[in-house]
PDB file of C-alpha atoms in Angstrom:
ATOM      1  CA  MET A  53     106.930 121.559 111.893  1.00 87.00           C
ATOM      2  CA  TYR A  54     104.114 119.784 109.788  1.00 95.00           C
ATOM      3  CA  SER A  55     102.241 123.102 110.126  1.00 94.00           C
ATOM      4  CA  ALA A  56     101.662 124.515 106.435  1.00 96.00           C
ATOM      5  CA  LYS A  57      98.783 125.271 104.864  1.00 96.00           C
ATOM      6  CA  ILE A  58      97.992 123.771 101.880  1.00 97.00           C
ATOM      7  CA  THR A  59      97.212 126.208  99.294  1.00 95.00           C
ATOM      8  CA  ARG A  60      97.478 126.674  95.691  1.00 93.00           C
ATOM      9  CA  ILE A  61     100.480 128.765  96.107  1.00 94.00           C
ATOM     10  CA  THR A  62     101.695 126.503  98.359  1.00 95.00           C
ATOM     11  CA  PRO A  63     100.408 122.785  97.511  1.00 96.00           C
ATOM     12  CA  THR A  64     101.662 119.281  98.543  1.00 98.00           C
ATOM     13  CA  ALA A  65     102.384 116.188  97.097  1.00 98.00           C
ATOM     14  CA  PHE A  66     101.418 112.594  96.948  1.00 98.00           C
ATOM     15  CA  ILE A  67     103.108 109.757  95.880  1.00 98.00           C
ATOM     16  CA  PHE A  68     102.571 106.025  95.651  1.00 98.00           C
ATOM     17  CA  LEU A  69     104.347 103.026  94.968  1.00 98.00           C
ATOM     18  CA  ILE A  70     102.611 100.332  93.818  1.00 98.00           C
ATOM     19  CA  ASP A  71     103.754  96.881  93.701  1.00 98.00           C
ATOM     20  CA  GLN A  72     102.647  94.933  90.782  1.00 98.00           C
ATOM     21  CA  SER A  73     104.539  91.858  90.930  1.00 97.00           C
ATOM     22  CA  GLY A  74     102.964  88.535  90.420  1.00 97.00           C
ATOM     23  CA  SER A  75     102.307  87.764  93.907  1.00 95.00           C
ATOM     24  CA  MET A  76      99.894  90.323  93.873  1.00 96.00           C
ATOM     25  CA  GLU A  77      97.989  87.980  92.006  1.00 96.00           C
ATOM     26  CA  GLU A  78      96.440  86.184  95.561  1.00 94.00           C
ATOM     27  CA  LYS A  79      93.710  86.761  96.816  1.00 92.00           C
ATOM     28  CA  MET A  80      92.387  88.924 100.312  1.00 88.00           C
ATOM     29  CA  THR A  81      89.150  89.196 101.860  1.00 81.00           C
ATOM     30  CA  PHE A  82      87.196  92.534 102.126  1.00 72.00           C
ATOM     31  CA  GLY A  83      83.947  92.145 104.422  1.00 64.00           C
ATOM     32  CA  GLN A  84      82.129  90.010 102.373  1.00 69.00           C
ATOM     33  CA  THR A  85      84.283  89.974  99.091  1.00 78.00           C
ATOM     34  CA  THR A  86      87.482  88.635  97.831  1.00 87.00           C
ATOM     35  CA  MET A  87      89.447  90.121  95.388  1.00 91.00           C
ATOM     36  CA  THR A  88      93.393  89.813  94.501  1.00 95.00           C
ATOM     37  CA  LYS A  89      95.803  92.122  96.146  1.00 95.00           C
ATOM     38  CA  ALA A  90      96.415  93.917  92.961  1.00 97.00           C
ATOM     39  CA  ASP A  91      92.561  94.605  92.900  1.00 95.00           C
ATOM     40  CA  ALA A  92      92.349  95.261  96.391  1.00 93.00           C
ATOM     41  CA  VAL A  93      95.386  98.145  96.253  1.00 96.00           C
ATOM     42  CA  ALA A  94      94.050  99.937  93.233  1.00 96.00           C
ATOM     43  CA  MET A  95      90.220 100.031  94.869  1.00 93.00           C
ATOM     44  CA  VAL A  96      91.797 101.649  97.387  1.00 94.00           C
ATOM     45  CA  THR A  97      94.131 103.938  95.989  1.00 96.00           C
ATOM     46  CA  ASN A  98      91.877 105.341  93.358  1.00 96.00           C
ATOM     47  CA  MET A  99      89.350 105.636  95.950  1.00 94.00           C
ATOM     48  CA  LEU A 100      92.026 108.001  98.503  1.00 96.00           C
ATOM     49  CA  ILE A 101      92.693 110.180  94.661  1.00 97.00           C
ATOM     50  CA  ARG A 102      88.771 110.331  94.036  1.00 95.00           C
ATOM     51  CA  GLU A 103      88.876 111.864  98.044  1.00 95.00           C
ATOM     52  CA  LEU A 104      91.965 114.680  96.803  1.00 96.00           C
ATOM     53  CA  VAL A 105      90.361 115.372  93.973  1.00 96.00           C
ATOM     54  CA  ASN A 106      87.382 116.294  95.568  1.00 95.00           C
ATOM     55  CA  ARG A 107      88.448 118.014  98.025  1.00 95.00           C
ATOM     56  CA  CYS A 108      89.830 120.601  95.693  1.00 96.00           C
ATOM     57  CA  ARG A 109      86.418 121.020  93.670  1.00 95.00           C
ATOM     58  CA  ARG A 110      85.322 124.657  94.716  1.00 94.00           C
ATOM     59  CA  GLU A 111      82.606 126.946  93.140  1.00 91.00           C
ATOM     60  CA  GLU A 112      84.970 128.363  90.090  1.00 91.00           C
ATOM     61  CA  GLY A 113      86.291 124.358  89.366  1.00 94.00           C
ATOM     62  CA  THR A 114      88.402 122.297  90.327  1.00 96.00           C
ATOM     63  CA  LEU A 115      91.526 124.038  92.038  1.00 96.00           C
ATOM     64  CA  ASP A 116      95.132 122.280  92.365  1.00 96.00           C
ATOM     65  CA  TYR A 117      96.200 121.954  95.911  1.00 97.00           C
ATOM     66  CA  PHE A 118      97.981 118.784  95.478  1.00 97.00           C
ATOM     67  CA  ASP A 119     100.460 117.017  93.213  1.00 97.00           C
ATOM     68  CA  ILE A 120     100.244 113.052  92.745  1.00 98.00           C
ATOM     69  CA  ALA A 121     102.299 110.646  91.242  1.00 98.00           C
ATOM     70  CA  ALA A 122     101.709 107.241  90.963  1.00 98.00           C
ATOM     71  CA  ILE A 123     104.771 104.142  90.339  1.00 97.00           C
ATOM     72  CA  GLY A 124     103.612 100.693  89.830  1.00 98.00           C
ATOM     73  CA  TYR A 125     106.587  98.141  89.766  1.00 98.00           C
ATOM     74  CA  SER A 126     106.978  94.836  88.631  1.00 97.00           C
ATOM     75  CA  ASN A 127     108.919  92.564  86.152  1.00 96.00           C
ATOM     76  CA  ASP A 128     112.377  94.465  85.711  1.00 93.00           C
ATOM     77  CA  GLU A 129     111.138  97.581  85.878  1.00 95.00           C
ATOM     78  CA  ALA A 130     108.885 100.665  87.513  1.00 97.00           C
ATOM     79  CA  THR A 131     106.230 103.168  85.246  1.00 96.00           C
ATOM     80  CA  MET A 132     104.318 105.863  86.152  1.00 96.00           C
ATOM     81  CA  LEU A 133     100.719 105.013  86.533  1.00 96.00           C
ATOM     82  CA  LEU A 134      98.945 108.312  85.746  1.00 95.00           C
ATOM     83  CA  GLY A 135     100.141 109.056  82.149  1.00 81.00           C
ATOM     84  CA  THR A 136     100.989 112.166  81.569  1.00 79.00           C
ATOM     85  CA  SER A 137     103.826 114.013  79.817  1.00 78.00           C
ATOM     86  CA  GLU A 138     104.712 115.537  83.533  1.00 79.00           C
ATOM     87  CA  ALA A 139     105.491 113.113  86.024  1.00 87.00           C
ATOM     88  CA  PHE A 140     103.455 114.518  88.789  1.00 96.00           C
ATOM     89  CA  ALA A 141      99.149 114.871  87.854  1.00 97.00           C
ATOM     90  CA  LYS A 142      96.770 118.228  88.905  1.00 96.00           C
ATOM     91  CA  PRO A 143      93.699 117.657  90.376  1.00 97.00           C
ATOM     92  CA  SER A 144      92.065 119.574  87.456  1.00 97.00           C
ATOM     93  CA  GLU A 145      93.399 117.332  84.820  1.00 96.00           C
ATOM     94  CA  LEU A 146      92.233 113.736  86.852  1.00 97.00           C
ATOM     95  CA  SER A 147      88.886 115.454  87.422  1.00 96.00           C
ATOM     96  CA  MET A 148      88.280 115.775  83.769  1.00 95.00           C
ATOM     97  CA  ARG A 149      90.224 112.420  82.411  1.00 95.00           C
ATOM     98  CA  PRO A 150      87.785 109.510  80.784  1.00 93.00           C
ATOM     99  CA  CYS A 151      88.548 106.789  82.593  1.00 94.00           C
ATOM    100  CA  ARG A 152      86.765 103.503  82.900  1.00 93.00           C
ATOM    101  CA  LYS A 153      84.354 103.223  86.312  1.00 93.00           C
ATOM    102  CA  ARG A 154      83.706 100.526  88.621  1.00 90.00           C
ATOM    103  CA  ILE A 155      80.731  99.854  91.206  1.00 86.00           C
ATOM    104  CA  PHE A 156      81.198  98.406  94.256  1.00 76.00           C
ATOM    105  CA  THR A 157      78.379  97.528  97.135  1.00 73.00           C
ATOM    106  CA  ARG A 158      79.842  98.197 100.153  1.00 68.00           C
ATOM    107  CA  GLU A 159      78.330  98.432 104.003  1.00 68.00           C
ATOM    108  CA  ARG A 160      77.785 101.881 105.270  1.00 68.00           C
ATOM    109  CA  MET A 161      76.888 102.989 108.808  1.00 68.00           C
ATOM    110  CA  LEU A 162      73.681 105.027 108.605  1.00 71.00           C
ATOM    111  CA  PRO A 163      73.419 107.781 112.063  1.00 76.00           C
ATOM    112  CA  ASP A 164      70.869 105.233 113.822  1.00 78.00           C
ATOM    113  CA  GLY A 165      73.753 103.009 114.228  1.00 74.00           C
ATOM    114  CA  THR A 166      72.233 100.394 111.818  1.00 80.00           C
ATOM    115  CA  ALA A 167      73.977  99.079 108.757  1.00 72.00           C
ATOM    116  CA  ALA A 168      72.525  99.475 104.916  1.00 74.00           C
ATOM    117  CA  LEU A 169      74.437  98.139 101.628  1.00 73.00           C
ATOM    118  CA  ALA A 170      75.258 101.342  98.933  1.00 75.00           C
ATOM    119  CA  ASN A 171      76.460 101.424  95.896  1.00 80.00           C
ATOM    120  CA  ASP A 172      79.824 103.282  95.300  1.00 82.00           C
ATOM    121  CA  GLU A 173      81.182 104.136  91.836  1.00 88.00           C
ATOM    122  CA  VAL A 174      84.828 104.527  91.804  1.00 91.00           C
ATOM    123  CA  LYS A 175      86.535 105.865  88.794  1.00 95.00           C
ATOM    124  CA  TYR A 176      90.065 103.655  88.041  1.00 97.00           C
ATOM    125  CA  TRP A 177      93.276 106.287  87.432  1.00 97.00           C
ATOM    126  CA  ILE A 178      95.106 103.131  88.162  1.00 97.00           C
ATOM    127  CA  GLU A 179      94.185  99.766  86.516  1.00 97.00           C
ATOM    128  CA  PRO A 180      95.110  96.041  88.998  1.00 97.00           C
ATOM    129  CA  LYS A 181      98.070  94.751  87.462  1.00 97.00           C
ATOM    130  CA  SER A 182      99.983  91.429  88.438  1.00 97.00           C
ATOM    131  CA  GLU A 183     103.165  90.527  86.681  1.00 97.00           C
ATOM    132  CA  GLY A 184     106.640  89.297  87.413  1.00 97.00           C
ATOM    133  CA  ASN A 185     109.225  90.314  89.939  1.00 97.00           C
ATOM    134  CA  THR A 186     109.256  92.940  92.577  1.00 97.00           C
ATOM    135  CA  PRO A 187     111.570  95.923  91.541  1.00 98.00           C
ATOM    136  CA  MET A 188     110.956  97.619  94.615  1.00 98.00           C
ATOM    137  CA  CYS A 189     114.622  99.385  94.301  1.00 98.00           C
ATOM    138  CA  ALA A 190     113.679 100.598  91.211  1.00 97.00           C
ATOM    139  CA  ALA A 191     110.622 102.426  92.112  1.00 98.00           C
ATOM    140  CA  LEU A 192     112.285 104.077  95.605  1.00 98.00           C
ATOM    141  CA  GLU A 193     114.887 105.312  93.277  1.00 98.00           C
ATOM    142  CA  GLN A 194     111.647 107.045  90.963  1.00 97.00           C
ATOM    143  CA  ALA A 195     110.283 108.342  94.256  1.00 97.00           C
ATOM    144  CA  LEU A 196     113.766 109.582  95.227  1.00 98.00           C
ATOM    145  CA  LEU A 197     113.910 111.438  91.555  1.00 97.00           C
ATOM    146  CA  LEU A 198     110.502 113.114  91.868  1.00 97.00           C
ATOM    147  CA  ALA A 199     110.424 114.018  95.426  1.00 98.00           C
ATOM    148  CA  GLY A 200     113.932 115.524  95.045  1.00 98.00           C
ATOM    149  CA  ARG A 201     112.614 117.738  92.202  1.00 97.00           C
ATOM    150  CA  TRP A 202     109.428 118.644  93.763  1.00 97.00           C
ATOM    151  CA  CYS A 203     111.186 119.803  97.476  1.00 98.00           C
ATOM    152  CA  ARG A 204     113.791 121.638  95.217  1.00 97.00           C
ATOM    153  CA  ARG A 205     111.346 123.822  93.718  1.00 96.00           C
ATOM    154  CA  PRO A 206     111.208 127.393  94.747  1.00 96.00           C
ATOM    155  CA  ALA A 207     107.787 127.322  94.706  1.00 95.00           C
ATOM    156  CA  ASN A 208     107.470 124.374  97.339  1.00 97.00           C
ATOM    157  CA  VAL A 209     110.452 125.468 100.050  1.00 96.00           C
ATOM    158  CA  ALA A 210     107.401 126.553 102.027  1.00 96.00           C
ATOM    159  CA  SER A 211     105.080 123.814 101.473  1.00 97.00           C
ATOM    160  CA  TYR A 212     104.335 120.764 103.459  1.00 97.00           C
ATOM    161  CA  PRO A 213     106.197 118.074 102.585  1.00 98.00           C
ATOM    162  CA  PRO A 214     105.149 115.638 100.340  1.00 98.00           C
ATOM    163  CA  THR A 215     104.066 112.255 101.361  1.00 98.00           C
ATOM    164  CA  ILE A 216     105.528 108.028  99.747  1.00 98.00           C
ATOM    165  CA  PHE A 217     103.124 105.057 100.483  1.00 98.00           C
ATOM    166  CA  ASN A 218     105.248 101.795  99.216  1.00 98.00           C
ATOM    167  CA  ILE A 219     102.542  99.656  98.896  1.00 97.00           C
ATOM    168  CA  THR A 220     103.836  95.806  98.983  1.00 96.00           C
ATOM    169  CA  ASP A 221     103.288  92.057  99.547  1.00 93.00           C
ATOM    170  CA  GLY A 222     106.401  90.811  99.103  1.00 88.00           C
ATOM    171  CA  GLU A 223     110.819  91.654  98.775  1.00 92.00           C
ATOM    172  CA  ALA A 224     112.729  93.418  96.293  1.00 96.00           C
ATOM    173  CA  SER A 225     114.181  91.483  93.428  1.00 96.00           C
ATOM    174  CA  ASP A 226     116.372  94.039  93.086  1.00 96.00           C
ATOM    175  CA  GLY A 227     118.075  94.565  96.541  1.00 94.00           C
ATOM    176  CA  ASP A 228     119.337  94.052  99.612  1.00 95.00           C
ATOM    177  CA  TYR A 229     119.186  95.049 102.902  1.00 95.00           C
ATOM    178  CA  GLU A 230     121.700  98.300 102.506  1.00 97.00           C
ATOM    179  CA  ARG A 231     120.423  99.238  98.691  1.00 97.00           C
ATOM    180  CA  LEU A 232     117.167  99.388 100.654  1.00 98.00           C
ATOM    181  CA  THR A 233     117.772 101.297 103.599  1.00 98.00           C
ATOM    182  CA  GLY A 234     120.290 103.686 101.977  1.00 98.00           C
ATOM    183  CA  LEU A 235     117.219 104.762  99.420  1.00 98.00           C
ATOM    184  CA  ALA A 236     114.893 105.114 102.194  1.00 98.00           C
ATOM    185  CA  GLU A 237     117.293 107.210 103.806  1.00 98.00           C
ATOM    186  CA  GLN A 238     118.161 109.738 101.180  1.00 98.00           C
ATOM    187  CA  ILE A 239     114.520 109.869 100.441  1.00 98.00           C
ATOM    188  CA  ARG A 240     113.247 110.753 104.382  1.00 98.00           C
ATOM    189  CA  ALA A 241     116.109 113.352 104.210  1.00 98.00           C
ATOM    190  CA  LEU A 242     114.487 115.176 101.429  1.00 98.00           C
ATOM    191  CA  GLY A 243     111.848 118.098 102.526  1.00 98.00           C
ATOM    192  CA  THR A 244     111.132 121.676 102.737  1.00 98.00           C
ATOM    193  CA  GLU A 245     111.192 124.478 105.676  1.00 97.00           C
ATOM    194  CA  ASP A 246     107.612 122.956 106.697  1.00 97.00           C
ATOM    195  CA  GLY A 247     109.336 118.937 107.517  1.00 97.00           C
ATOM    196  CA  ASN A 248     111.209 116.029 105.869  1.00 98.00           C
ATOM    197  CA  VAL A 249     109.391 113.524 103.329  1.00 98.00           C
ATOM    198  CA  LEU A 250     107.316 111.212 105.146  1.00 98.00           C
ATOM    199  CA  LEU A 251     107.859 107.334 103.566  1.00 98.00           C
ATOM    200  CA  ILE A 252     105.280 104.643 105.000  1.00 98.00           C
ATOM    201  CA  ASN A 253     105.648 101.167 104.100  1.00 97.00           C
ATOM    202  CA  ILE A 254     102.496  98.831 103.766  1.00 96.00           C
ATOM    203  CA  ASN A 255     103.286  95.322 104.079  1.00 94.00           C
ATOM    204  CA  LEU A 256      99.981  93.336 102.467  1.00 92.00           C
ATOM    205  CA  ALA A 257      98.469  90.180 104.389  1.00 83.00           C
ATOM    206  CA  THR A 258     100.446  87.088 102.814  1.00 70.00           C
ATOM    207  CA  GLY A 259      98.314  84.688 104.534  1.00 59.00           C
ATOM    208  CA  THR A 260      95.288  83.538 107.292  1.00 49.00           C
ATOM    209  CA  HIS A 261      98.082  83.511 110.263  1.00 51.00           C
ATOM    210  CA  GLY A 262      99.365  85.920 112.430  1.00 64.00           C
ATOM    211  CA  GLY A 263      97.794  89.440 113.529  1.00 83.00           C
ATOM    212  CA  THR A 264      98.349  92.514 111.947  1.00 90.00           C
ATOM    213  CA  VAL A 265     100.930  95.610 113.301  1.00 93.00           C
ATOM    214  CA  VAL A 266     100.329  98.865 112.690  1.00 96.00           C
ATOM    215  CA  PHE A 267     101.903 101.944 112.977  1.00 97.00           C
ATOM    216  CA  PRO A 268     104.936 100.162 115.395  1.00 96.00           C
ATOM    217  CA  SER A 269     106.719 101.791 118.144  1.00 95.00           C
ATOM    218  CA  SER A 270     109.248  99.258 118.735  1.00 94.00           C
ATOM    219  CA  PRO A 271     111.021  96.303 116.311  1.00 93.00           C
ATOM    220  CA  ASN A 272     109.796  94.441 119.188  1.00 93.00           C
ATOM    221  CA  GLU A 273     106.252  94.747 118.214  1.00 93.00           C
ATOM    222  CA  LEU A 274     107.031  92.586 114.776  1.00 93.00           C
ATOM    223  CA  PRO A 275     107.876  88.913 114.560  1.00 90.00           C
ATOM    224  CA  VAL A 276     111.294  87.991 114.188  1.00 87.00           C
ATOM    225  CA  SER A 277     111.727  88.300 110.569  1.00 86.00           C
ATOM    226  CA  ARG A 278     114.669  90.032 108.085  1.00 88.00           C
ATOM    227  CA  TYR A 279     111.836  91.109 105.779  1.00 90.00           C
ATOM    228  CA  THR A 280     109.721  93.033 108.543  1.00 91.00           C
ATOM    229  CA  ARG A 281     113.008  94.498 110.588  1.00 92.00           C
ATOM    230  CA  LEU A 282     113.527  96.060 106.957  1.00 95.00           C
ATOM    231  CA  LEU A 283     110.463  97.843 106.728  1.00 95.00           C
ATOM    232  CA  TYR A 284     110.554  98.837 109.733  1.00 96.00           C
ATOM    233  CA  ASP A 285     114.007 100.467 109.234  1.00 97.00           C
ATOM    234  CA  MET A 286     113.379 102.396 106.071  1.00 98.00           C
ATOM    235  CA  SER A 287     110.166 104.357 107.428  1.00 98.00           C
ATOM    236  CA  SER A 288     109.633 107.677 108.903  1.00 98.00           C
ATOM    237  CA  VAL A 289     109.238 108.234 112.492  1.00 97.00           C
ATOM    238  CA  MET A 290     105.043 109.846 111.944  1.00 97.00           C
ATOM    239  CA  PRO A 291     105.166 113.372 113.490  1.00 95.00           C
ATOM    240  CA  GLU A 292     103.850 114.588 116.971  1.00 93.00           C
ATOM    241  CA  GLU A 293     100.441 116.151 115.424  1.00 91.00           C
ATOM    242  CA  TYR A 294      99.797 112.269 113.870  1.00 94.00           C
ATOM    243  CA  THR A 295     100.129 110.705 117.445  1.00 94.00           C
ATOM    244  CA  GLU A 296      96.316 110.819 118.439  1.00 93.00           C
ATOM    245  CA  ALA A 297      95.304 109.141 114.706  1.00 94.00           C
ATOM    246  CA  VAL A 298      98.112 106.646 115.014  1.00 95.00           C
ATOM    247  CA  LEU A 299      96.580 105.520 118.059  1.00 95.00           C
ATOM    248  CA  ARG A 300      92.908 105.678 116.895  1.00 94.00           C
ATOM    249  CA  VAL A 301      94.194 103.282 114.898  1.00 94.00           C
ATOM    250  CA  ARG A 302      96.221 101.094 117.187  1.00 94.00           C
ATOM    251  CA  GLY A 303      92.902 101.071 119.246  1.00 92.00           C
ATOM    252  CA  GLU A 304      94.745 102.400 121.863  1.00 91.00           C
ATOM    253  CA  GLU A 305      93.236 105.872 122.525  1.00 85.00           C
ATOM    254  CA  ASN A 306      94.482 106.273 125.856  1.00 82.00           C
ATOM    255  CA  GLY A 307      97.841 104.438 124.693  1.00 79.00           C
ATOM    256  CA  THR A 308     101.362 105.462 125.909  1.00 79.00           C
ATOM    257  CA  ARG A 309     102.330 108.125 122.908  1.00 81.00           C
ATOM    258  CA  GLY A 310     105.785 107.887 121.463  1.00 80.00           C
ATOM    259  CA  SER A 311     107.499 107.384 118.493  1.00 92.00           C
ATOM    260  CA  PHE A 312     105.672 105.466 116.055  1.00 97.00           C
ATOM    261  CA  ARG A 313     106.768 104.460 112.500  1.00 97.00           C
ATOM    262  CA  GLY A 314     105.000 105.136 109.508  1.00 98.00           C
ATOM    263  CA  MET A 315     104.548 100.594 108.339  1.00 97.00           C
ATOM    264  CA  SER A 316     101.965  98.272 108.763  1.00 95.00           C
ATOM    265  CA  TYR A 317     103.102  94.627 108.543  1.00 94.00           C
ATOM    266  CA  ASN A 318     100.564  91.723 107.430  1.00 92.00           C
ATOM    267  CA  THR A 319      98.042  94.482 106.617  1.00 92.00           C
ATOM    268  CA  SER A 320      94.765  93.839 105.514  1.00 89.00           C
ATOM    269  CA  ILE A 321      91.983  96.058 103.387  1.00 88.00           C
ATOM    270  CA  ALA A 322      90.467  97.988 106.148  1.00 87.00           C
ATOM    271  CA  ASP A 323      94.206  98.383 108.108  1.00 91.00           C
ATOM    272  CA  LEU A 324      95.582  99.789 104.251  1.00 93.00           C
ATOM    273  CA  VAL A 325      92.147 101.913 104.260  1.00 92.00           C
ATOM    274  CA  SER A 326      93.529 103.341 107.660  1.00 93.00           C
ATOM    275  CA  MET A 327      96.646 103.689 107.183  1.00 95.00           C
ATOM    276  CA  LEU A 328      96.192 105.363 103.691  1.00 96.00           C
ATOM    277  CA  ASN A 329      94.146 107.640 106.112  1.00 95.00           C
ATOM    278  CA  VAL A 330      96.329 108.668 108.151  1.00 95.00           C
ATOM    279  CA  GLY A 331      99.074 109.127 106.080  1.00 96.00           C
ATOM    280  CA  SER A 332      97.139 111.535 104.342  1.00 95.00           C
ATOM    281  CA  ARG A 333      95.758 113.516 107.089  1.00 92.00           C
ATOM    282  CA  SER A 334      97.882 116.832 105.467  1.00 92.00           C
ATOM    283  CA  ILE A 335      94.449 117.133 103.809  1.00 92.00           C
ATOM    284  CA  ASN A 336      93.248 118.709 106.589  1.00 89.00           C
ATOM    285  CA  LYS A 337      95.322 121.585 106.454  1.00 89.00           C
ATOM    286  CA  MET A 338      93.774 122.978 103.059  1.00 90.00           C
ATOM    287  CA  LEU A 339      92.341 126.948 103.324  1.00 82.00           C
TER     288      LEU A 339
END
């Protein structure tokens, strides 16, 4: 399970669900930079899309090893963010699409261990937004339809299954525990011959107090909160092949192996980057 190689014949899919509600206007800090949650999520998601596109570059051009979709949810609706007539965008098309670019100054570690500042130009396929309510159920319903159609295509039967990232900072405004966990269960039940769809829920930091919990192995690691338990119950159990990467993110390289859930609580931007990197490990299976 979760061992299929990724090729142009057997691609895999990534779906990003991005909370764009009004609370995403709150500030977060990344290194020495303070930005809104909406800006932070857009920056990191665009960086990951850039990585996916770059992984597809070959001498003969950009090849389509991935199908990529992004759904923003705010006010009372979920909206496709990559703006294609098809639900999924192709890396070859994304590489050619004209988009605005932003330059971020980031600290990089040099081979000798010293730090240096470097400019990083990021193409913005997805723009930041923060407005209105949090219709998470609407986004999950869209993801269920997208992933379901993708998994049922004969060409994808033997492919590595889709990975879905739900990045949010608040509770859903359009559903209760039963509806949310029911939708999540339907999503996780989808799959290919290689495994079930992975649903990873990332709860962005909501304040300066309290610690981060990443990839919990038990709900007992989380604060006593209806919402955090909800995200835990919604999330996939991470495949065994992800265990070493999960332990590194948890700072437990020699820790006890177990069943880790694809979720995080009170997530900083740095933790968001780590969560996305672990969740996209399937890109290492490219031929």
